[in-house]
Structures are given as structure tokens and as C-alpha cells.
PDB file of C-alpha atoms and ligand atoms in Angstrom:
ATOM      1  CA  MET A   1      93.628   8.834 316.561  1.00 57.00           C
ATOM      2  CA  THR A   2      92.300   8.304 313.200  1.00 73.00           C
ATOM      3  CA  SER A   3      90.544   4.697 311.966  1.00 90.00           C
ATOM      4  CA  GLU A   4      93.567   5.358 309.231  1.00 94.00           C
ATOM      5  CA  LEU A   5      96.093   4.425 311.240  1.00 96.00           C
ATOM      6  CA  VAL A   6      93.235   1.678 314.026  1.00 97.00           C
ATOM      7  CA  GLU A   7      92.370  -0.683 310.735  1.00 96.00           C
ATOM      8  CA  ARG A   8      96.346  -0.381 309.522  1.00 97.00           C
ATOM      9  CA  ALA A   9      97.748  -1.623 312.787  1.00 98.00           C
ATOM     10  CA  ALA A  10      94.160  -4.676 312.232  1.00 98.00           C
ATOM     11  CA  SER A  11      95.990  -5.559 309.049  1.00 97.00           C
ATOM     12  CA  LEU A  12      99.609  -5.514 310.439  1.00 98.00           C
ATOM     13  CA  LEU A  13      98.732  -7.813 312.621  1.00 98.00           C
ATOM     14  CA  LEU A  14      96.122 -10.107 310.603  1.00 97.00           C
ATOM     15  CA  GLU A  15      99.771 -10.546 308.055  1.00 97.00           C
ATOM     16  CA  ALA A  16     102.005 -11.658 310.302  1.00 98.00           C
ATOM     17  CA  ARG A  17     102.581 -14.930 310.831  1.00 97.00           C
ATOM     18  CA  ARG A  18     103.874 -14.573 314.274  1.00 98.00           C
ATOM     19  CA  THR A  19     103.284 -11.372 316.564  1.00 98.00           C
ATOM     20  CA  VAL A  20     105.379 -10.347 319.194  1.00 98.00           C
ATOM     21  CA  VAL A  21     103.644  -7.862 321.931  1.00 98.00           C
ATOM     22  CA  LEU A  22     106.705  -6.419 324.434  1.00 98.00           C
ATOM     23  CA  THR A  23     104.520  -4.129 327.439  1.00 98.00           C
ATOM     24  CA  GLY A  24     106.002  -1.545 329.454  1.00 97.00           C
ATOM     25  CA  ALA A  25     104.456   0.388 332.724  1.00 95.00           C
ATOM     26  CA  GLY A  26     102.141   2.254 330.471  1.00 96.00           C
ATOM     27  CA  ILE A  27      99.648  -0.492 329.677  1.00 98.00           C
ATOM     28  CA  SER A  28      98.731  -0.594 333.903  1.00 97.00           C
ATOM     29  CA  THR A  29      97.989   3.507 333.724  1.00 96.00           C
ATOM     30  CA  PRO A  30      94.837   3.255 333.224  1.00 97.00           C
ATOM     31  CA  SER A  31      94.238   0.452 335.696  1.00 98.00           C
ATOM     32  CA  GLY A  32      95.258   2.903 338.206  1.00 95.00           C
ATOM     33  CA  ILE A  33      99.059   2.158 338.871  1.00 93.00           C
ATOM     34  CA  PRO A  34     101.626   4.924 337.742  1.00 88.00           C
ATOM     35  CA  ASP A  35     104.220   4.308 334.916  1.00 86.00           C
ATOM     36  CA  PHE A  36     107.338   5.364 336.173  1.00 79.00           C
ATOM     37  CA  ARG A  37     108.838   8.014 333.211  1.00 70.00           C
ATOM     38  CA  SER A  38     104.993   9.078 332.050  1.00 68.00           C
ATOM     39  CA  PRO A  39     104.871  14.010 332.969  1.00 65.00           C
ATOM     40  CA  GLY A  40     102.464  14.934 336.067  1.00 63.00           C
ATOM     41  CA  ASP A  41     102.096  11.274 338.530  1.00 59.00           C
ATOM     42  CA  GLY A  42     104.644  13.012 340.918  1.00 50.00           C
ATOM     43  CA  LEU A  43     104.374   9.482 342.304  1.00 57.00           C
ATOM     44  CA  TRP A  44     107.818   9.099 341.874  1.00 62.00           C
ATOM     45  CA  ALA A  45     108.311  12.705 340.317  1.00 60.00           C
ATOM     46  CA  GLN A  46     111.016  13.506 342.796  1.00 60.00           C
ATOM     47  CA  ARG A  47     113.110  10.836 343.098  1.00 66.00           C
ATOM     48  CA  GLU A  48     115.714   9.092 339.767  1.00 70.00           C
ATOM     49  CA  PRO A  49     113.676   4.855 339.773  1.00 69.00           C
ATOM     50  CA  GLU A  50     117.162   4.049 339.276  1.00 70.00           C
ATOM     51  CA  ASP A  51     119.273   5.687 342.713  1.00 74.00           C
ATOM     52  CA  VAL A  52     115.892   4.419 344.612  1.00 75.00           C
ATOM     53  CA  ALA A  53     114.555   0.993 343.016  1.00 80.00           C
ATOM     54  CA  SER A  54     118.173  -0.749 342.741  1.00 84.00           C
ATOM     55  CA  LEU A  55     119.247  -3.823 344.889  1.00 83.00           C
ATOM     56  CA  ARG A  56     122.959  -1.371 346.304  1.00 84.00           C
ATOM     57  CA  ALA A  57     119.504   1.029 347.701  1.00 84.00           C
ATOM     58  CA  PHE A  58     117.848  -1.807 349.120  1.00 82.00           C
ATOM     59  CA  LEU A  59     120.496  -2.948 350.731  1.00 83.00           C
ATOM     60  CA  ARG A  60     121.893   0.093 352.673  1.00 85.00           C
ATOM     61  CA  ASP A  61     118.679   1.362 353.349  1.00 85.00           C
ATOM     62  CA  PRO A  62     115.737  -1.343 353.781  1.00 82.00           C
ATOM     63  CA  ALA A  63     113.520   1.302 355.087  1.00 83.00           C
ATOM     64  CA  ALA A  64     113.892   4.145 352.549  1.00 82.00           C
ATOM     65  CA  PHE A  65     113.141   1.171 349.630  1.00 82.00           C
ATOM     66  CA  ALA A  66     110.147  -0.195 351.931  1.00 84.00           C
ATOM     67  CA  ALA A  67     108.891   3.975 351.909  1.00 85.00           C
ATOM     68  CA  TRP A  68     109.082   4.095 347.616  1.00 83.00           C
ATOM     69  CA  LEU A  69     107.353   1.152 347.286  1.00 86.00           C
ATOM     70  CA  ARG A  70     105.211   0.534 349.118  1.00 90.00           C
ATOM     71  CA  PRO A  71     103.009   2.995 347.577  1.00 88.00           C
ATOM     72  CA  LEU A  72     103.673   1.014 344.046  1.00 89.00           C
ATOM     73  CA  LEU A  73     102.187  -2.388 345.868  1.00 92.00           C
ATOM     74  CA  CYS A  74      98.816  -0.528 347.377  1.00 93.00           C
ATOM     75  CA  ARG A  75      98.079   0.914 343.350  1.00 93.00           C
ATOM     76  CA  ILE A  76      99.037  -2.813 342.173  1.00 95.00           C
ATOM     77  CA  MET A  77      97.586  -4.953 345.034  1.00 94.00           C
ATOM     78  CA  GLU A  78      93.636  -2.480 343.863  1.00 95.00           C
ATOM     79  CA  ALA A  79      94.107  -2.633 340.404  1.00 97.00           C
ATOM     80  CA  GLU A  80      92.066  -4.433 337.669  1.00 98.00           C
ATOM     81  CA  PRO A  81      93.106  -5.633 334.598  1.00 98.00           C
ATOM     82  CA  ASN A  82      91.923  -3.028 331.413  1.00 98.00           C
ATOM     83  CA  PRO A  83      90.648  -2.798 328.018  1.00 98.00           C
ATOM     84  CA  ALA A  84      94.430  -2.917 326.815  1.00 98.00           C
ATOM     85  CA  HIS A  85      94.874  -5.824 329.245  1.00 98.00           C
ATOM     86  CA  ARG A  86      91.663  -7.778 328.132  1.00 98.00           C
ATOM     87  CA  ALA A  87      92.293  -6.727 324.360  1.00 98.00           C
ATOM     88  CA  LEU A  88      95.357  -8.263 324.687  1.00 98.00           C
ATOM     89  CA  ALA A  89      94.843 -11.639 325.568  1.00 98.00           C
ATOM     90  CA  GLU A  90      91.360 -11.494 323.577  1.00 98.00           C
ATOM     91  CA  LEU A  91      93.990 -11.283 320.118  1.00 98.00           C
ATOM     92  CA  GLU A  92      96.334 -14.285 321.418  1.00 98.00           C
ATOM     93  CA  GLN A  93      93.372 -16.050 321.828  1.00 97.00           C
ATOM     94  CA  ALA A  94      91.733 -15.813 318.568  1.00 96.00           C
ATOM     95  CA  GLY A  95      95.909 -16.985 317.081  1.00 97.00           C
ATOM     96  CA  LEU A  96      96.693 -13.153 316.649  1.00 98.00           C
ATOM     97  CA  VAL A  97      99.260 -12.857 319.629  1.00 98.00           C
ATOM     98  CA  ARG A  98     101.793 -15.411 320.206  1.00 98.00           C
ATOM     99  CA  ALA A  99     103.310 -14.089 323.024  1.00 98.00           C
ATOM    100  CA  ILE A 100     104.237 -11.411 325.939  1.00 98.00           C
ATOM    101  CA  ILE A 101     106.560 -10.460 326.748  1.00 98.00           C
ATOM    102  CA  THR A 102     106.395  -7.496 330.380  1.00 98.00           C
ATOM    103  CA  GLN A 103     108.383  -5.581 331.739  1.00 96.00           C
ATOM    104  CA  ASN A 104     105.483  -5.008 334.647  1.00 96.00           C
ATOM    105  CA  ILE A 105     105.547  -7.393 337.838  1.00 96.00           C
ATOM    106  CA  ASP A 106     102.066  -6.216 338.578  1.00 96.00           C
ATOM    107  CA  GLY A 107     100.786  -9.740 336.684  1.00 97.00           C
ATOM    108  CA  LEU A 108      97.420  -8.222 335.454  1.00 98.00           C
ATOM    109  CA  HIS A 109      98.035  -9.650 332.011  1.00 98.00           C
ATOM    110  CA  GLN A 110      97.520 -13.142 333.534  1.00 98.00           C
ATOM    111  CA  ARG A 111      94.800 -11.817 335.652  1.00 98.00           C
ATOM    112  CA  ALA A 112      93.137 -10.436 332.245  1.00 98.00           C
ATOM    113  CA  GLY A 113      93.513 -14.423 329.759  1.00 98.00           C
ATOM    114  CA  SER A 114      96.192 -14.102 328.854  1.00 98.00           C
ATOM    115  CA  GLN A 115      98.407 -17.674 328.565  1.00 98.00           C
ATOM    116  CA  ARG A 116     101.723 -17.123 327.642  1.00 98.00           C
ATOM    117  CA  VAL A 117     103.289 -14.323 328.948  1.00 98.00           C
ATOM    118  CA  LEU A 118     107.162 -13.531 330.119  1.00 98.00           C
ATOM    119  CA  GLU A 119     107.680 -11.872 332.973  1.00 98.00           C
ATOM    120  CA  LEU A 120     111.082  -9.486 332.584  1.00 97.00           C
ATOM    121  CA  HIS A 121     111.487  -7.680 335.703  1.00 95.00           C
ATOM    122  CA  GLY A 122     109.666 -11.098 337.814  1.00 96.00           C
ATOM    123  CA  HIS A 123     106.531 -10.924 339.646  1.00 96.00           C
ATOM    124  CA  LEU A 124     105.216 -10.368 343.512  1.00 94.00           C
ATOM    125  CA  ARG A 125     104.611 -13.858 343.752  1.00 95.00           C
ATOM    126  CA  GLU A 126     107.146 -15.425 345.445  1.00 95.00           C
ATOM    127  CA  GLY A 127     110.565 -14.497 347.472  1.00 95.00           C
ATOM    128  CA  THR A 128     113.579 -14.710 348.838  1.00 94.00           C
ATOM    129  CA  CYS A 129     114.612 -14.746 351.834  1.00 94.00           C
ATOM    130  CA  LEU A 130     118.283 -12.344 351.310  1.00 90.00           C
ATOM    131  CA  ARG A 131     119.872 -13.737 354.211  1.00 94.00           C
ATOM    132  CA  CYS A 132     119.190 -17.757 354.102  1.00 97.00           C
ATOM    133  CA  GLY A 133     117.850 -17.764 350.563  1.00 96.00           C
ATOM    134  CA  ARG A 134     114.455 -19.585 351.519  1.00 96.00           C
ATOM    135  CA  ARG A 135     112.080 -19.441 348.562  1.00 95.00           C
ATOM    136  CA  VAL A 136     108.755 -18.301 350.209  1.00 95.00           C
ATOM    137  CA  SER A 137     104.997 -17.787 348.406  1.00 95.00           C
ATOM    138  CA  MET A 138     104.927 -14.224 348.642  1.00 92.00           C
ATOM    139  CA  ALA A 139     101.285 -13.163 348.976  1.00 88.00           C
ATOM    140  CA  ARG A 140     100.158 -12.707 352.928  1.00 88.00           C
ATOM    141  CA  PHE A 141     104.202 -10.980 353.297  1.00 89.00           C
ATOM    142  CA  ILE A 142     102.586  -8.285 350.407  1.00 91.00           C
ATOM    143  CA  GLU A 143      99.370  -7.444 352.050  1.00 90.00           C
ATOM    144  CA  THR A 144     101.110  -6.974 355.039  1.00 90.00           C
ATOM    145  CA  PHE A 145     103.581  -5.139 354.376  1.00 91.00           C
ATOM    146  CA  VAL A 146     100.741  -2.682 352.540  1.00 91.00           C
ATOM    147  CA  ALA A 147      99.124  -2.594 355.684  1.00 91.00           C
ATOM    148  CA  SER A 148     101.894  -2.305 357.553  1.00 90.00           C
ATOM    149  CA  GLY A 149     104.932  -0.798 356.071  1.00 88.00           C
ATOM    150  CA  GLU A 150     106.761  -3.658 358.325  1.00 86.00           C
ATOM    151  CA  LEU A 151     109.257  -4.531 355.307  1.00 87.00           C
ATOM    152  CA  SER A 152     108.489  -9.063 355.676  1.00 88.00           C
ATOM    153  CA  ARG A 153     111.216 -11.709 357.196  1.00 92.00           C
ATOM    154  CA  CYS A 154     111.883 -14.684 357.699  1.00 94.00           C
ATOM    155  CA  SER A 155     110.215 -17.203 360.050  1.00 93.00           C
ATOM    156  CA  GLU A 156     113.524 -19.074 359.972  1.00 95.00           C
ATOM    157  CA  CYS A 157     116.285 -16.785 359.960  1.00 97.00           C
ATOM    158  CA  GLY A 158     114.845 -13.262 360.537  1.00 95.00           C
ATOM    159  CA  GLY A 159     116.001 -12.050 357.118  1.00 93.00           C
ATOM    160  CA  ILE A 160     114.430 -10.057 354.997  1.00 90.00           C
ATOM    161  CA  LEU A 161     111.806 -10.664 352.234  1.00 91.00           C
ATOM    162  CA  LYS A 162     112.985 -10.091 348.549  1.00 90.00           C
ATOM    163  CA  PRO A 163     109.977 -10.458 346.189  1.00 91.00           C
ATOM    164  CA  ASP A 164     110.987 -11.982 342.809  1.00 93.00           C
ATOM    165  CA  ILE A 165     111.006  -8.531 340.735  1.00 93.00           C
ATOM    166  CA  VAL A 166     114.292  -7.497 339.322  1.00 92.00           C
ATOM    167  CA  LEU A 167     115.717  -3.624 340.891  1.00 89.00           C
ATOM    168  CA  PHE A 168     118.095  -2.216 338.574  1.00 84.00           C
ATOM    169  CA  GLY A 169     121.623  -3.230 339.128  1.00 84.00           C
ATOM    170  CA  GLU A 170     120.239  -6.535 339.122  1.00 88.00           C
ATOM    171  CA  VAL A 171     120.089  -8.925 336.256  1.00 90.00           C
ATOM    172  CA  LEU A 172     117.308 -10.767 334.671  1.00 93.00           C
ATOM    173  CA  PRO A 173     116.033 -14.600 335.187  1.00 93.00           C
ATOM    174  CA  GLU A 174     117.824 -15.746 332.356  1.00 95.00           C
ATOM    175  CA  ASP A 175     115.379 -18.584 331.999  1.00 96.00           C
ATOM    176  CA  VAL A 176     112.478 -16.086 330.895  1.00 97.00           C
ATOM    177  CA  LEU A 177     115.318 -13.302 329.151  1.00 96.00           C
ATOM    178  CA  VAL A 178     116.010 -16.684 326.723  1.00 97.00           C
ATOM    179  CA  GLU A 179     112.393 -17.237 326.150  1.00 97.00           C
ATOM    180  CA  ALA A 180     111.909 -13.398 325.259  1.00 97.00           C
ATOM    181  CA  GLU A 181     115.180 -13.719 322.881  1.00 97.00           C
ATOM    182  CA  GLU A 182     113.764 -16.920 320.985  1.00 97.00           C
ATOM    183  CA  GLU A 183     110.642 -15.332 320.473  1.00 98.00           C
ATOM    184  CA  VAL A 184     111.492 -11.755 319.497  1.00 97.00           C
ATOM    185  CA  ALA A 185     113.998 -13.676 317.180  1.00 97.00           C
ATOM    186  CA  SER A 186     111.412 -16.482 315.260  1.00 97.00           C
ATOM    187  CA  CYS A 187     108.322 -13.749 315.720  1.00 98.00           C
ATOM    188  CA  ASP A 188     107.886 -11.511 312.020  1.00 97.00           C
ATOM    189  CA  LEU A 189     106.099  -8.288 314.615  1.00 98.00           C
ATOM    190  CA  ILE A 190     106.717  -6.968 317.303  1.00 98.00           C
ATOM    191  CA  TRP A 191     104.668  -4.359 319.073  1.00 98.00           C
ATOM    192  CA  VAL A 192     105.561  -2.346 321.356  1.00 98.00           C
ATOM    193  CA  VAL A 193     102.315  -1.244 323.920  1.00 98.00           C
ATOM    194  CA  GLY A 194     102.635   1.078 327.305  1.00 97.00           C
ATOM    195  CA  SER A 195     106.572   1.426 327.156  1.00 96.00           C
ATOM    196  CA  SER A 196     109.018   3.903 327.246  1.00 93.00           C
ATOM    197  CA  LEU A 197     111.794   1.809 325.251  1.00 96.00           C
ATOM    198  CA  VAL A 198     114.670   3.245 327.392  1.00 91.00           C
ATOM    199  CA  VAL A 199     115.046   0.057 329.763  1.00 84.00           C
ATOM    200  CA  ALA A 200     117.804  -1.749 329.348  1.00 87.00           C
ATOM    201  CA  PRO A 201     117.740  -5.221 328.141  1.00 89.00           C
ATOM    202  CA  ALA A 202     114.093  -4.946 327.230  1.00 90.00           C
ATOM    203  CA  SER A 203     114.350  -1.622 325.176  1.00 92.00           C
ATOM    204  CA  PHE A 204     117.027  -3.909 323.283  1.00 95.00           C
ATOM    205  CA  LEU A 205     113.901  -6.972 321.841  1.00 97.00           C
ATOM    206  CA  PRO A 206     112.402  -4.788 319.779  1.00 98.00           C
ATOM    207  CA  ARG A 207     115.826  -3.553 318.040  1.00 97.00           C
ATOM    208  CA  TYR A 208     117.026  -8.164 317.761  1.00 96.00           C
ATOM    209  CA  ALA A 209     113.467  -8.379 316.395  1.00 97.00           C
ATOM    210  CA  LEU A 210     114.135  -5.496 313.170  1.00 97.00           C
ATOM    211  CA  ALA A 211     117.715  -7.439 313.277  1.00 96.00           C
ATOM    212  CA  HIS A 212     115.905 -10.781 312.769  1.00 95.00           C
ATOM    213  CA  GLY A 213     113.986  -8.924 309.849  1.00 96.00           C
ATOM    214  CA  ALA A 214     110.432  -8.105 311.717  1.00 98.00           C
ATOM    215  CA  GLY A 215     108.403  -5.236 311.417  1.00 98.00           C
ATOM    216  CA  LEU A 216     107.537  -2.490 314.246  1.00 98.00           C
ATOM    217  CA  ILE A 217     105.134  -0.720 315.486  1.00 98.00           C
ATOM    218  CA  ILE A 218     104.811   1.368 318.593  1.00 98.00           C
ATOM    219  CA  ALA A 219     101.800   1.697 321.020  1.00 98.00           C
ATOM    220  CA  ASN A 220     103.225   4.810 323.465  1.00 97.00           C
ATOM    221  CA  ARG A 221     101.351   8.540 324.795  1.00 95.00           C
ATOM    222  CA  GLU A 222     105.093   9.894 323.895  1.00 94.00           C
ATOM    223  CA  ALA A 223     106.983   9.559 321.752  1.00 96.00           C
ATOM    224  CA  THR A 224     110.213   6.666 321.771  1.00 97.00           C
ATOM    225  CA  PRO A 225     113.952   6.260 320.914  1.00 97.00           C
ATOM    226  CA  LEU A 226     112.755   3.724 318.351  1.00 97.00           C
ATOM    227  CA  ASP A 227     110.419   5.026 316.856  1.00 98.00           C
ATOM    228  CA  PRO A 228     112.213   6.107 314.060  1.00 97.00           C
ATOM    229  CA  LEU A 229     112.609   2.253 313.124  1.00 97.00           C
ATOM    230  CA  ALA A 230     108.860   1.445 313.907  1.00 98.00           C
ATOM    231  CA  GLU A 231     106.688   1.070 310.449  1.00 98.00           C
ATOM    232  CA  LEU A 232     103.263   2.329 312.601  1.00 98.00           C
ATOM    233  CA  ILE A 233     103.222   4.929 315.433  1.00 98.00           C
ATOM    234  CA  LEU A 234      99.919   4.476 317.333  1.00 97.00           C
ATOM    235  CA  ARG A 235      99.607   7.797 319.522  1.00 96.00           C
ATOM    236  CA  GLY A 236      97.404   7.953 322.896  1.00 96.00           C
ATOM    237  CA  ASP A 237      95.539   5.787 325.676  1.00 97.00           C
ATOM    238  CA  VAL A 238      96.329   2.010 325.558  1.00 98.00           C
ATOM    239  CA  ALA A 239      93.054   1.133 326.966  1.00 98.00           C
ATOM    240  CA  GLU A 240      91.506   2.766 323.799  1.00 98.00           C
ATOM    241  CA  LEU A 241      93.652   2.446 320.719  1.00 98.00           C
ATOM    242  CA  LEU A 242      93.951  -1.825 321.937  1.00 98.00           C
ATOM    243  CA  PRO A 243      90.424  -2.826 322.134  1.00 98.00           C
ATOM    244  CA  ALA A 244      89.644  -0.621 318.848  1.00 98.00           C
ATOM    245  CA  ILE A 245      92.269  -2.632 316.914  1.00 98.00           C
ATOM    246  CA  ALA A 246      91.025  -5.163 318.029  1.00 98.00           C
ATOM    247  CA  ALA A 247      88.119  -4.536 317.107  1.00 97.00           C
ATOM    248  CA  ALA A 248      89.059  -4.093 313.500  1.00 97.00           C
ATOM    249  CA  CYS A 249      90.996  -7.434 313.353  1.00 97.00           C
ATOM    250  CA  TYR A 250      87.349  -8.896 314.542  1.00 95.00           C
ATOM    251  CA  GLY A 251      85.982  -7.100 311.245  1.00 94.00           C
ATOM    252  CA  LEU A 252      88.094  -7.827 308.446  1.00 93.00           C
ATOM    253  CA  LEU A 253      89.040 -11.631 309.684  1.00 91.00           C
ATOM    254  CA  SER A 254      84.176 -11.545 309.353  1.00 89.00           C
ATOM    255  CA  GLY A 255      84.708 -10.095 306.432  1.00 80.00           C
ATOM    256  CA  GLY A 256      86.943 -12.645 305.139  1.00 74.00           C
ATOM    257  CA  ARG A 257      89.850 -10.526 303.519  1.00 71.00           C
ATOM    258  CA  TYR A 258      92.240 -12.166 306.263  1.00 72.00           C
ATOM    259  CA  PRO A 259      91.454 -15.731 306.544  1.00 65.00           C
ATOM    260  CA  HIS A 260      93.656 -17.113 309.148  1.00 61.00           C
ATOM    261  CA  SER A 261      95.127 -20.310 310.054  1.00 51.00           C
TER     262      SER A 261
HETATM  263  P1  LIG B 301     108.039   4.165 331.753  1.00 64.53           P
HETATM  264  O1  LIG B 301     107.949   4.788 332.831  1.00 64.53           O
HETATM  265  O2  LIG B 301     109.557   4.054 331.566  1.00 64.53           O
HETATM  266  O3  LIG B 301     107.530   4.387 330.271  1.00 64.53           O
HETATM  267  C1  LIG B 301     106.061   4.112 329.978  1.00 64.53           C
HETATM  268  C2  LIG B 301     105.681   4.744 328.561  1.00 64.53           C
HETATM  269  O4  LIG B 301     104.029   4.504 328.637  1.00 64.53           O
HETATM  270  C3  LIG B 301     105.640   6.590 329.035  1.00 64.53           C
HETATM  271  O5  LIG B 301     106.678   6.887 327.569  1.00 64.53           O
HETATM  272  C4  LIG B 301     104.124   6.959 328.574  1.00 64.53           C
HETATM  273  O6  LIG B 301     104.153   7.966 328.331  1.00 64.53           O
HETATM  274  C5  LIG B 301     103.624   5.633 328.085  1.00 64.53           C
HETATM  275  N1  LIG B 301     101.898   5.989 329.005  1.00 64.53           N
HETATM  276  C6  LIG B 301     101.604   6.006 329.852  1.00 64.53           C
HETATM  277  N2  LIG B 301     100.667   5.634 330.402  1.00 64.53           N
HETATM  278  C7  LIG B 301     100.092   5.902 329.067  1.00 64.53           C
HETATM  279  C8  LIG B 301      98.873   5.283 328.245  1.00 64.53           C
HETATM  280  N3  LIG B 301      97.408   5.004 329.287  1.00 64.53           N
HETATM  281  N4  LIG B 301      98.214   4.741 326.906  1.00 64.53           N
HETATM  282  C9  LIG B 301      99.576   5.634 326.625  1.00 64.53           C
HETATM  283  N5  LIG B 301     101.205   5.048 326.893  1.00 64.53           N
HETATM  284  C10 LIG B 301     101.128   4.697 327.896  1.00 64.53           C
HETATM  285  O7  LIG B 301     107.925   2.591 332.509  1.00 64.53           O
HETATM  286  P2  LIG B 301     108.719   1.133 331.471  1.00 64.53           P
HETATM  287  O8  LIG B 301     109.248   1.156 329.451  1.00 64.53           O
HETATM  288  O9  LIG B 301     108.019  -0.054 331.542  1.00 64.53           O
HETATM  289  O10 LIG B 301     109.885   0.770 332.072  1.00 64.53           O
HETATM  290  C11 LIG B 301     109.749   0.809 333.683  1.00 64.53           C
HETATM  291  C12 LIG B 301     110.040   0.360 334.376  1.00 64.53           C
HETATM  292  O11 LIG B 301     109.257  -0.151 336.048  1.00 64.53           O
HETATM  293  C13 LIG B 301     110.016  -1.453 333.913  1.00 64.53           C
HETATM  294  O12 LIG B 301     110.684  -1.883 334.234  1.00 64.53           O
HETATM  295  C14 LIG B 301     108.900  -1.527 334.718  1.00 64.53           C
HETATM  296  O13 LIG B 301     108.905  -3.539 334.680  1.00 64.53           O
HETATM  297  C15 LIG B 301     108.407  -0.950 336.485  1.00 64.53           C
HETATM  298  N6  LIG B 301     107.361  -0.074 336.485  1.00 64.53           N
HETATM  299  C16 LIG B 301     106.659  -1.349 336.163  1.00 64.53           C
HETATM  300  C17 LIG B 301     105.469  -0.942 336.169  1.00 64.53           C
HETATM  301  C18 LIG B 301     104.180  -2.497 336.758  1.00 64.53           C
HETATM  302  O14 LIG B 301     104.053  -3.808 337.204  1.00 64.53           O
HETATM  303  N7  LIG B 301     102.513  -1.277 336.655  1.00 64.53           N
HETATM  304  C19 LIG B 301     104.509   0.376 337.398  1.00 64.53           C
HETATM  305  C20 LIG B 301     106.501   1.799 337.323  1.00 64.53           C
HETATM  306  C21 LIG B 301     107.197   1.150 336.672  1.00 64.53           C
END
């Protein structure tokens, strides 16, 4: 990655009035959590995520679903935020990032210190009983599930507890989606970080921003379908790219070329 591209990204961030970041599983691979589509990791290489991580698959065969989910949750439980998460938290603190819209369920943005995080695909903090609809805090259940592989059961009715993550075939939480669309409609720069941009409706958000006149930056190791529409493409490891871009922003700011309001 050339320093010119890093400087260019920093200039675009400093020139923008409202930057919104859309993150995907690629921002968390440096924390040890595999994504779905990078070649070579192999954790899910044998199965299409849409086949196994769907609500239908969960209801049809909860045990098979649990066997698929457990390795991901093990990695999430062990993971720490990496320099890319921390760079985004610092850029928000510096007033250069307005919001993060994430497809991730790992909670690492919040643990890195980001304040405004819209979790499009839900999270693991709470869950719902699939039989009686009771809402529960999931922390203890997730620990037990990771340790034993046993799916958590509702203490009231014995139904299976499903964490509040959005599986393929489920609708996204409406309030979060509405807020994300509002952020995207009012931003003048959208910055995609570590996403293949193939999972809808998250993948529509950059197009929506473009339709409202925003610019698009994509930081991803591999090509995405929206690359032809991007103002700037950064190829490389986001754990190296993002701290470099943040440092370039601070350098330009301290040089006085961009008095940021
Ligand atoms: P994806 O797996 O489809 O794509 C990830 C992209 O990130 C790939 O194009 C890959 O080239 C790129 N990438 C991977 N590591 C990178 C790095 N270090 N630097 C730069 N680029 C890197 O992920 P997606 O687009 O987020 O969609 C997959 C779905 O899987 C989402 O719904 C997401 O919720 C879910 N998921 C979440 C987690 C998590 O919470 N950490 C993990 C796996 C899957």
C-alpha cells in the first residue's frame, strides 16, 4: 500500500463533513475471528453459510446448527479488538467518523471504544426463547454453550434460546436498519472496511449513499462488486491500513491544512 493512497484516504476523511463506516467480518479477522468468504481459512469451507446459518436450518436441525456456530463463538469469546477497531474508535473521538454500521456480531467495535455502533445483524448480548418468547441476557448461556456445545434452554418453558443475531432468511432489526439508512442518506462519505459486499441488505447501503451524492472508499483485501463505483480503493490488511490512515489524518490536522470543526 503506497503512502499516497493512505494520504488520499486521510484527505477524503478530512474533507468530508459526515463520514459513515460500514464494516464486515474482514475487520475482525486480525482479531482471530474468521470471515465467511476469504479463501484458505477453511472453518466454513465445506458449507455455504446461507445453507447452515439460516433460521430454517436452525429450526430443522438445531444440533447441526450448534456444531457450526460453536467454533465461531469460541473465537469471538477469545477475541480482542485489533488496531483497525481502535483506529475507528479514535477517528470517531476526533470527530472524523460519525457512525459505524457493522455486519459483525462480535461486539469488538464497542470494546475498542466506539460509541455509535449500529449492529445490522444483531449481537450476542441478549436472546429470545423460541417457544415462549422470553427475553434473556445471553452472557452466561453463551459461556456454557461454548464450553459444552449444549444449546441453551429457557428456564421457564425449556424452549431453545436463540441469541439476537440475524440469521440468513431473517429480517434485520427494523429500528437499527432505519437508523443506518438515515446515517447513510445524510453522509457525504461512506467508507467500507472488510466486507465482500455480497450480503444484502447491508451491501445496498453504499449504493444508497452514492445515490445521495456521497463518495465511496473501500478498504478490503479482495475485490468487491462495488469497486468500479469507488473513489478510492485500498487493498491490504485493514489492521495496518486503518492506523496508517488515522495517523495521516492527525498529521494533516496538526499541519494546520485541515482545520476540523
Ligand atoms: P465476508 O466474509 O463476506 O467478507 C469479508 C471480506 O473481508 C472479504 O472480502 C475479505 O477479502 C476481506 N478481509 C478479510 N480479512 C481482511 C483483512 N484483515 N483486511 C482487509 N480485508 C479483509 O464478510 P461480510 O461481508 O461481513 O459478510 C459476511 C456475514 O458474516 C455478515 O453477515 C457478518 O455478520 C457475518 N460474520 C460475522 C463475523 C463477526 O462478527 N466477526 C464473522 C464471520 C461472519
